[in-house]
Coordinates of C-alpha atoms in Angstrom, one line a residue:
X1 CA -44.5 93.6 -52.7
X2 CA -41.4 95.3 -51.5
X3 CA -38.7 93.1 -52.2
X4 CA -35.9 92.2 -49.3
X5 CA -32.3 92.6 -51.8
X6 CA -29.6 90.0 -50.8
X7 CA -26.1 90.5 -51.8
X8 CA -24.6 87.4 -51.0
X9 CA -22.8 86.9 -54.3
X10 CA -20.2 89.1 -56.3
X11 CA -21.0 86.8 -59.5
X12 CA -24.0 86.0 -61.8
X13 CA -26.8 83.9 -59.5
X14 CA -27.2 80.3 -61.2
X15 CA -30.1 79.0 -59.1
X16 CA -32.1 79.4 -55.8
X17 CA -33.8 76.9 -53.7
X18 CA -36.1 76.8 -51.0
X19 CA -36.2 73.8 -48.1
X20 CA -39.4 71.8 -47.8
X21 CA -40.6 74.1 -45.1
X22 CA -39.5 77.2 -46.7
X23 CA -38.1 78.7 -43.6
X24 CA -34.5 78.5 -45.8
X25 CA -33.6 79.9 -48.6
X26 CA -30.3 78.6 -50.8
X27 CA -28.2 80.4 -53.6
X28 CA -25.6 79.7 -56.0
X29 CA -23.7 81.7 -58.3
X30 CA -20.2 81.7 -60.3
X31 CA -18.0 82.7 -57.4
X32 CA -17.8 79.7 -56.1
X33 CA -19.8 79.8 -52.8
X34 CA -23.3 78.5 -51.3
X35 CA -25.1 80.9 -49.5
X36 CA -28.0 80.2 -47.5
X37 CA -30.5 82.8 -45.7
X38 CA -33.5 82.7 -43.4
X39 CA -36.3 83.4 -46.0
X40 CA -38.4 85.5 -44.2
X41 CA -36.1 88.4 -43.3
X42 CA -32.8 87.5 -45.8
X43 CA -30.4 87.4 -43.0
X44 CA -27.9 85.2 -43.9
X45 CA -27.5 82.3 -42.0
X46 CA -24.2 80.8 -43.2
X47 CA -22.0 80.2 -46.5
X48 CA -20.4 76.9 -47.9
X49 CA -17.3 77.0 -49.2
X50 CA -14.6 74.5 -50.5
X51 CA -15.5 74.3 -54.4
X52 CA -13.1 75.2 -56.9
X53 CA -15.2 76.4 -59.3
X54 CA -18.5 78.1 -60.1
X55 CA -21.9 76.9 -58.8
X56 CA -24.5 75.7 -60.8
X57 CA -27.0 73.7 -59.0
X58 CA -28.1 73.2 -55.1
X59 CA -30.7 70.9 -53.9
X60 CA -31.4 70.4 -50.1
X61 CA -33.2 66.6 -49.0
X62 CA -36.9 67.1 -47.8
X63 CA -35.6 67.0 -43.7
X64 CA -33.1 70.0 -44.6
X65 CA -29.8 67.5 -43.0
X66 CA -27.7 67.5 -46.1
X67 CA -27.5 69.9 -48.9
X68 CA -26.0 68.7 -52.2
X69 CA -24.3 71.1 -55.0
X70 CA -22.8 70.6 -58.3
X71 CA -20.1 73.0 -59.8
X72 CA -17.6 73.3 -62.8
X73 CA -15.0 71.8 -60.8
X74 CA -16.4 68.4 -61.8
X75 CA -17.7 67.5 -58.3
X76 CA -20.5 67.1 -56.1
X77 CA -20.4 67.7 -52.7
X78 CA -22.9 66.5 -50.0
X79 CA -22.9 69.4 -46.8
X80 CA -24.4 68.9 -43.3
X81 CA -26.7 71.9 -43.3
X82 CA -26.7 73.2 -39.5
X83 CA -22.9 73.2 -39.7
X84 CA -21.9 73.9 -43.1
X85 CA -19.2 70.7 -42.9
X86 CA -18.8 68.9 -46.4
X87 CA -19.4 65.3 -45.5
X88 CA -18.8 63.7 -48.9
X89 CA -17.6 64.6 -52.4
X90 CA -18.2 62.5 -55.7
X91 CA -15.6 63.3 -58.7
X92 CA -16.5 63.2 -62.1
X93 CA -14.8 64.0 -66.0
X94 CA -17.0 67.1 -66.4
X95 CA -18.7 70.4 -64.9
X96 CA -22.2 68.9 -62.9
X97 CA -24.8 71.0 -63.9
X98 CA -27.7 70.0 -61.9
X99 CA -28.2 68.0 -58.6
X100 CA -32.0 67.1 -57.2
X101 CA -33.1 64.9 -54.4
X102 CA -35.9 63.1 -54.8
X103 CA -39.2 62.8 -52.6
X104 CA -37.9 60.6 -50.6
X105 CA -34.1 62.2 -50.3
X106 CA -32.6 59.0 -50.0
X107 CA -31.5 59.3 -53.9
X108 CA -29.5 62.3 -55.7
X109 CA -30.1 62.5 -59.4
X110 CA -27.2 64.6 -60.9
X111 CA -26.4 65.7 -64.6
X112 CA -23.0 66.2 -66.3
X113 CA -21.9 68.3 -68.8
X114 CA -21.3 67.1 -72.6
X115 CA -17.7 68.5 -73.2
X116 CA -14.5 67.2 -74.0
X117 CA -14.7 64.1 -75.8
X118 CA -17.2 63.4 -72.8
X119 CA -20.9 62.5 -73.2
X120 CA -23.5 64.2 -71.0
X121 CA -24.5 61.8 -68.4
X122 CA -27.1 61.0 -66.2
X123 CA -26.2 59.9 -62.6
X124 CA -28.5 58.6 -59.4
X125 CA -26.7 58.0 -56.3
X126 CA -28.2 56.5 -53.1
X127 CA -28.0 59.2 -50.4
X128 CA -27.7 58.0 -46.6
X129 CA -29.6 61.0 -44.3
X130 CA -27.1 60.8 -41.7
X131 CA -24.2 62.9 -41.3
X132 CA -21.6 60.6 -40.2
X133 CA -22.7 57.9 -42.2
X134 CA -20.3 56.7 -45.3
X135 CA -22.2 57.6 -48.7
X136 CA -21.7 55.1 -51.8
X137 CA -19.0 56.0 -53.9
X138 CA -20.9 54.5 -57.0
X139 CA -24.3 55.4 -59.0
X140 CA -26.9 52.8 -59.0
X141 CA -28.3 54.6 -62.6
X142 CA -26.0 55.8 -65.3
X143 CA -27.0 56.5 -68.5
X144 CA -26.0 59.3 -71.5
X145 CA -27.9 60.8 -74.4
X146 CA -24.7 60.7 -77.1
X147 CA -26.9 62.7 -79.8
X148 CA -28.6 65.1 -77.6
X149 CA -26.8 67.3 -74.8
X150 CA -28.9 67.5 -71.5
X151 CA -29.7 70.9 -70.1
X152 CA -32.0 70.0 -66.8
X153 CA -33.7 67.3 -65.4
X154 CA -35.8 66.1 -62.3
X155 CA -37.7 63.7 -60.7
X156 CA -41.4 63.0 -61.1
X157 CA -44.1 61.9 -58.9
X158 CA -43.2 59.1 -56.8
X159 CA -39.9 58.8 -58.1
X160 CA -41.2 56.9 -61.3
X161 CA -39.5 58.4 -64.0
X162 CA -36.6 60.9 -64.4
X163 CA -37.5 64.3 -66.9
X164 CA -34.6 65.8 -69.1
X165 CA -34.5 68.8 -70.8
X166 CA -31.9 69.2 -73.9
X167 CA -29.8 71.6 -76.0
X168 CA -32.2 70.9 -79.0
X169 CA -35.2 72.2 -77.1
X170 CA -36.7 68.6 -76.5
X171 CA -37.7 66.5 -73.5
X172 CA -37.3 62.9 -72.3
X173 CA -38.5 60.6 -70.1
X174 CA -36.5 58.0 -68.6
X175 CA -37.1 55.1 -66.6
X176 CA -35.8 55.7 -63.0
X177 CA -35.3 52.3 -62.2
X178 CA -33.5 50.9 -65.8
X179 CA -32.4 54.4 -67.3
X180 CA -34.6 53.2 -70.6
X181 CA -35.5 55.9 -72.8
X182 CA -39.6 55.8 -72.7
X183 CA -40.5 58.7 -74.6
X184 CA -39.0 61.8 -76.1
X185 CA -41.3 65.3 -77.7
X186 CA -40.0 68.6 -79.2
X187 CA -41.5 71.0 -77.1
X188 CA -39.2 74.3 -78.0
X189 CA -37.1 75.6 -81.2
X190 CA -34.2 76.0 -79.0
X191 CA -32.5 75.1 -75.7
X192 CA -34.5 74.0 -72.7
X193 CA -33.1 76.7 -69.6
X194 CA -35.3 75.4 -67.0
X195 CA -37.9 72.9 -65.7
X196 CA -39.8 72.9 -62.6
X197 CA -42.6 71.0 -61.3
X198 CA -45.8 71.6 -59.9
X199 CA -46.2 70.8 -56.3
X200 CA -47.8 67.7 -57.0
X201 CA -45.5 66.8 -59.9
X202 CA -48.0 65.5 -61.9
X203 CA -47.2 68.4 -64.5
X204 CA -44.0 70.5 -64.9
X205 CA -42.9 74.0 -66.8
X206 CA -40.1 74.4 -69.2
X207 CA -38.6 77.4 -70.8
X208 CA -36.4 78.4 -73.7
X209 CA -34.7 80.8 -75.4
X210 CA -37.0 80.5 -78.2
X211 CA -39.2 83.0 -75.7
X212 CA -41.8 80.6 -74.8
X213 CA -42.8 78.3 -71.9
X214 CA -44.9 75.0 -71.8
X215 CA -46.6 73.2 -69.0
X216 CA -46.4 69.1 -69.7
X217 CA -47.8 66.6 -68.4
X218 CA -45.6 64.2 -66.7
X219 CA -47.4 61.0 -67.8
X220 CA -47.5 61.3 -71.3
X221 CA -45.4 64.2 -72.0
X222 CA -48.4 66.0 -74.0
X223 CA -48.0 69.9 -73.9
X224 CA -51.1 71.4 -72.0
X225 CA -50.3 75.2 -72.1
X226 CA -47.9 77.3 -73.8
X227 CA -46.8 81.2 -72.8
X228 CA -45.6 83.7 -75.4
X229 CA -43.0 86.1 -74.2
X230 CA -41.1 89.2 -76.1
X231 CA -37.8 88.1 -74.9
X232 CA -35.6 84.9 -74.2
X233 CA -36.9 82.9 -70.8
X234 CA -34.3 81.8 -68.8
X235 CA -36.6 80.3 -66.2
X236 CA -40.1 79.4 -64.8
X237 CA -42.1 78.3 -61.8
X238 CA -45.4 77.7 -60.7
X239 CA -47.1 79.0 -57.8
X240 CA -49.4 77.0 -55.3
X241 CA -52.5 78.4 -54.1
X242 CA -53.1 80.6 -56.9
X243 CA -53.0 79.6 -60.6
X244 CA -50.2 81.5 -62.0
X245 CA -46.8 81.1 -63.1
X246 CA -43.9 83.3 -62.6
X247 CA -41.2 83.8 -65.8
X248 CA -38.0 85.1 -66.0
X249 CA -35.2 86.0 -68.2
X250 CA -34.2 89.3 -70.8
X251 CA -31.7 90.2 -73.4
X252 CA -28.8 88.0 -72.9
X253 CA -26.1 88.8 -70.8
X254 CA -23.4 89.6 -73.2
X255 CA -25.5 92.3 -74.7
X256 CA -26.9 93.9 -71.4
X257 CA -24.3 96.6 -71.4
X258 CA -25.8 98.0 -74.9
X259 CA -29.0 98.6 -73.6
X260 CA -30.9 99.9 -70.4
X261 CA -33.2 97.8 -67.7
X262 CA -36.3 98.7 -69.8
X263 CA -35.0 97.7 -73.0
X264 CA -33.3 94.3 -71.9
X265 CA -36.7 93.4 -70.4
X266 CA -35.3 92.3 -66.8
X267 CA -38.7 92.2 -65.3
X268 CA -40.5 88.7 -63.7
X269 CA -43.4 88.4 -65.6
X270 CA -46.6 86.7 -64.1
X271 CA -48.8 84.5 -66.2
X272 CA -52.5 83.1 -65.6
X273 CA -51.8 79.2 -65.6
X274 CA -55.1 78.4 -67.2
X275 CA -55.7 81.2 -69.7
X276 CA -52.2 81.8 -70.6
X277 CA -52.3 85.4 -70.2
X278 CA -49.7 87.7 -69.2
X279 CA -51.3 89.9 -66.3
X280 CA -48.2 91.6 -64.5
X281 CA -44.9 92.6 -64.3
X282 CA -42.2 93.1 -61.7
X283 CA -39.3 95.5 -61.7
X284 CA -36.4 95.1 -60.0
X285 CA -33.1 93.5 -61.6
X286 CA -30.6 95.3 -63.7
X287 CA -29.7 92.3 -65.8
X288 CA -31.3 89.0 -67.2
X289 CA -33.4 86.9 -64.2
X290 CA -31.5 83.8 -64.3
X291 CA -33.6 81.9 -61.7
X292 CA -36.9 81.9 -59.9
X293 CA -37.9 80.1 -57.0
X294 CA -41.4 79.5 -55.7
X295 CA -42.2 79.4 -51.6
X296 CA -43.3 75.9 -51.1
X297 CA -46.5 77.3 -49.2
X298 CA -46.9 79.9 -52.1
X299 CA -46.4 82.9 -49.7
X300 CA -43.8 84.4 -52.1
X301 CA -40.7 83.9 -54.8
X302 CA -37.3 84.8 -55.0
X303 CA -35.0 85.7 -58.2
X304 CA -31.9 85.6 -58.6
X305 CA -29.8 87.6 -61.6
X306 CA -26.7 88.2 -64.0
X307 CA -26.4 91.2 -61.8
X308 CA -25.3 89.1 -59.0
X309 CA -28.6 90.4 -56.3
X310 CA -31.4 87.7 -55.2
X311 CA -34.5 89.2 -54.5
X312 CA -37.0 88.0 -52.1
X313 CA -40.4 89.1 -52.5
X314 CA -43.4 88.2 -50.1
X315 CA -47.1 88.3 -51.3
X316 CA -49.0 90.7 -50.1
X317 CA -53.0 90.8 -49.5
X318 CA -53.7 92.1 -53.0
X319 CA -51.7 89.5 -54.9
X320 CA -54.4 87.0 -52.6
X321 CA -56.9 89.3 -53.4
X322 CA -56.8 89.7 -57.1
X323 CA -59.5 87.8 -59.5
X324 CA -59.0 87.2 -62.9
X325 CA -61.8 88.2 -65.1
X326 CA -60.8 87.0 -68.8
X327 CA -63.4 89.5 -70.6
X328 CA -61.9 92.6 -69.2
X329 CA -58.4 91.5 -68.7
X330 CA -58.1 90.6 -72.8
X331 CA -57.7 93.3 -75.4
X332 CA -60.4 93.6 -78.1

């Protein structure tokens, strides 16, 4: 499984995103630009330039017409995917940490950072999937969590709920139409660092600095599975086709210069989704893994690291042929 190595950024990666078909891969980093690549060969298709601060998040609508980005310059920008032209900008009092389109592509979820006396806030904007259309300036929903900082957020199936992760390790469920808090559960001991849904969106995975990842039921936020790692986790993703999850993280970035890659534990870790056992690791990055995105068809994945590199992996035949034997793989 030899990766394609992409060096399109000069600063640490923050997020990777495949489009719905999986033929395009978008990447954001702390260097003010968004890159888009052909996922099958890593050829860079183009760059979206215009932000004045680090990029934190990127998403693309289901038709691959419009991309959205959130950044530390306190803005969300909408881009025409084809040309790289910025078609709209929303301004906020603090940095935008998450942007995500709903299943239909007609609403955009965003969360802003809690800072400088401003509360962290969830916004939902209506979006018209037309590059010539005038976009609405005001959100249709807006709500805050004064006592608990948002770190991650995502849409549930059928756009029924908004699921959020928090600094204290909890996960909350809000009504997507009213913004009402419906449920809150403590899932981790430390902050939630990533939140990614399965393909059918009925369950999702969270990761944390407490060295664990958990799969939760979207409907009732019940913890279904727990995966224990030996290093702080920054990201986790659920693979289609095979019953695996891929986790990434490693030693904190500020301590990286004091250890080698082996001690820093910068591998991508594969766990069996059902039995919760670690079944393999993939080396490569020279710093913590900041984000992992799985190809929508389940044929590969991409990882972005603190080292500024994107590594695109296409699964080979051995991955699909591998059969997990619980009795043989588990130690006595």
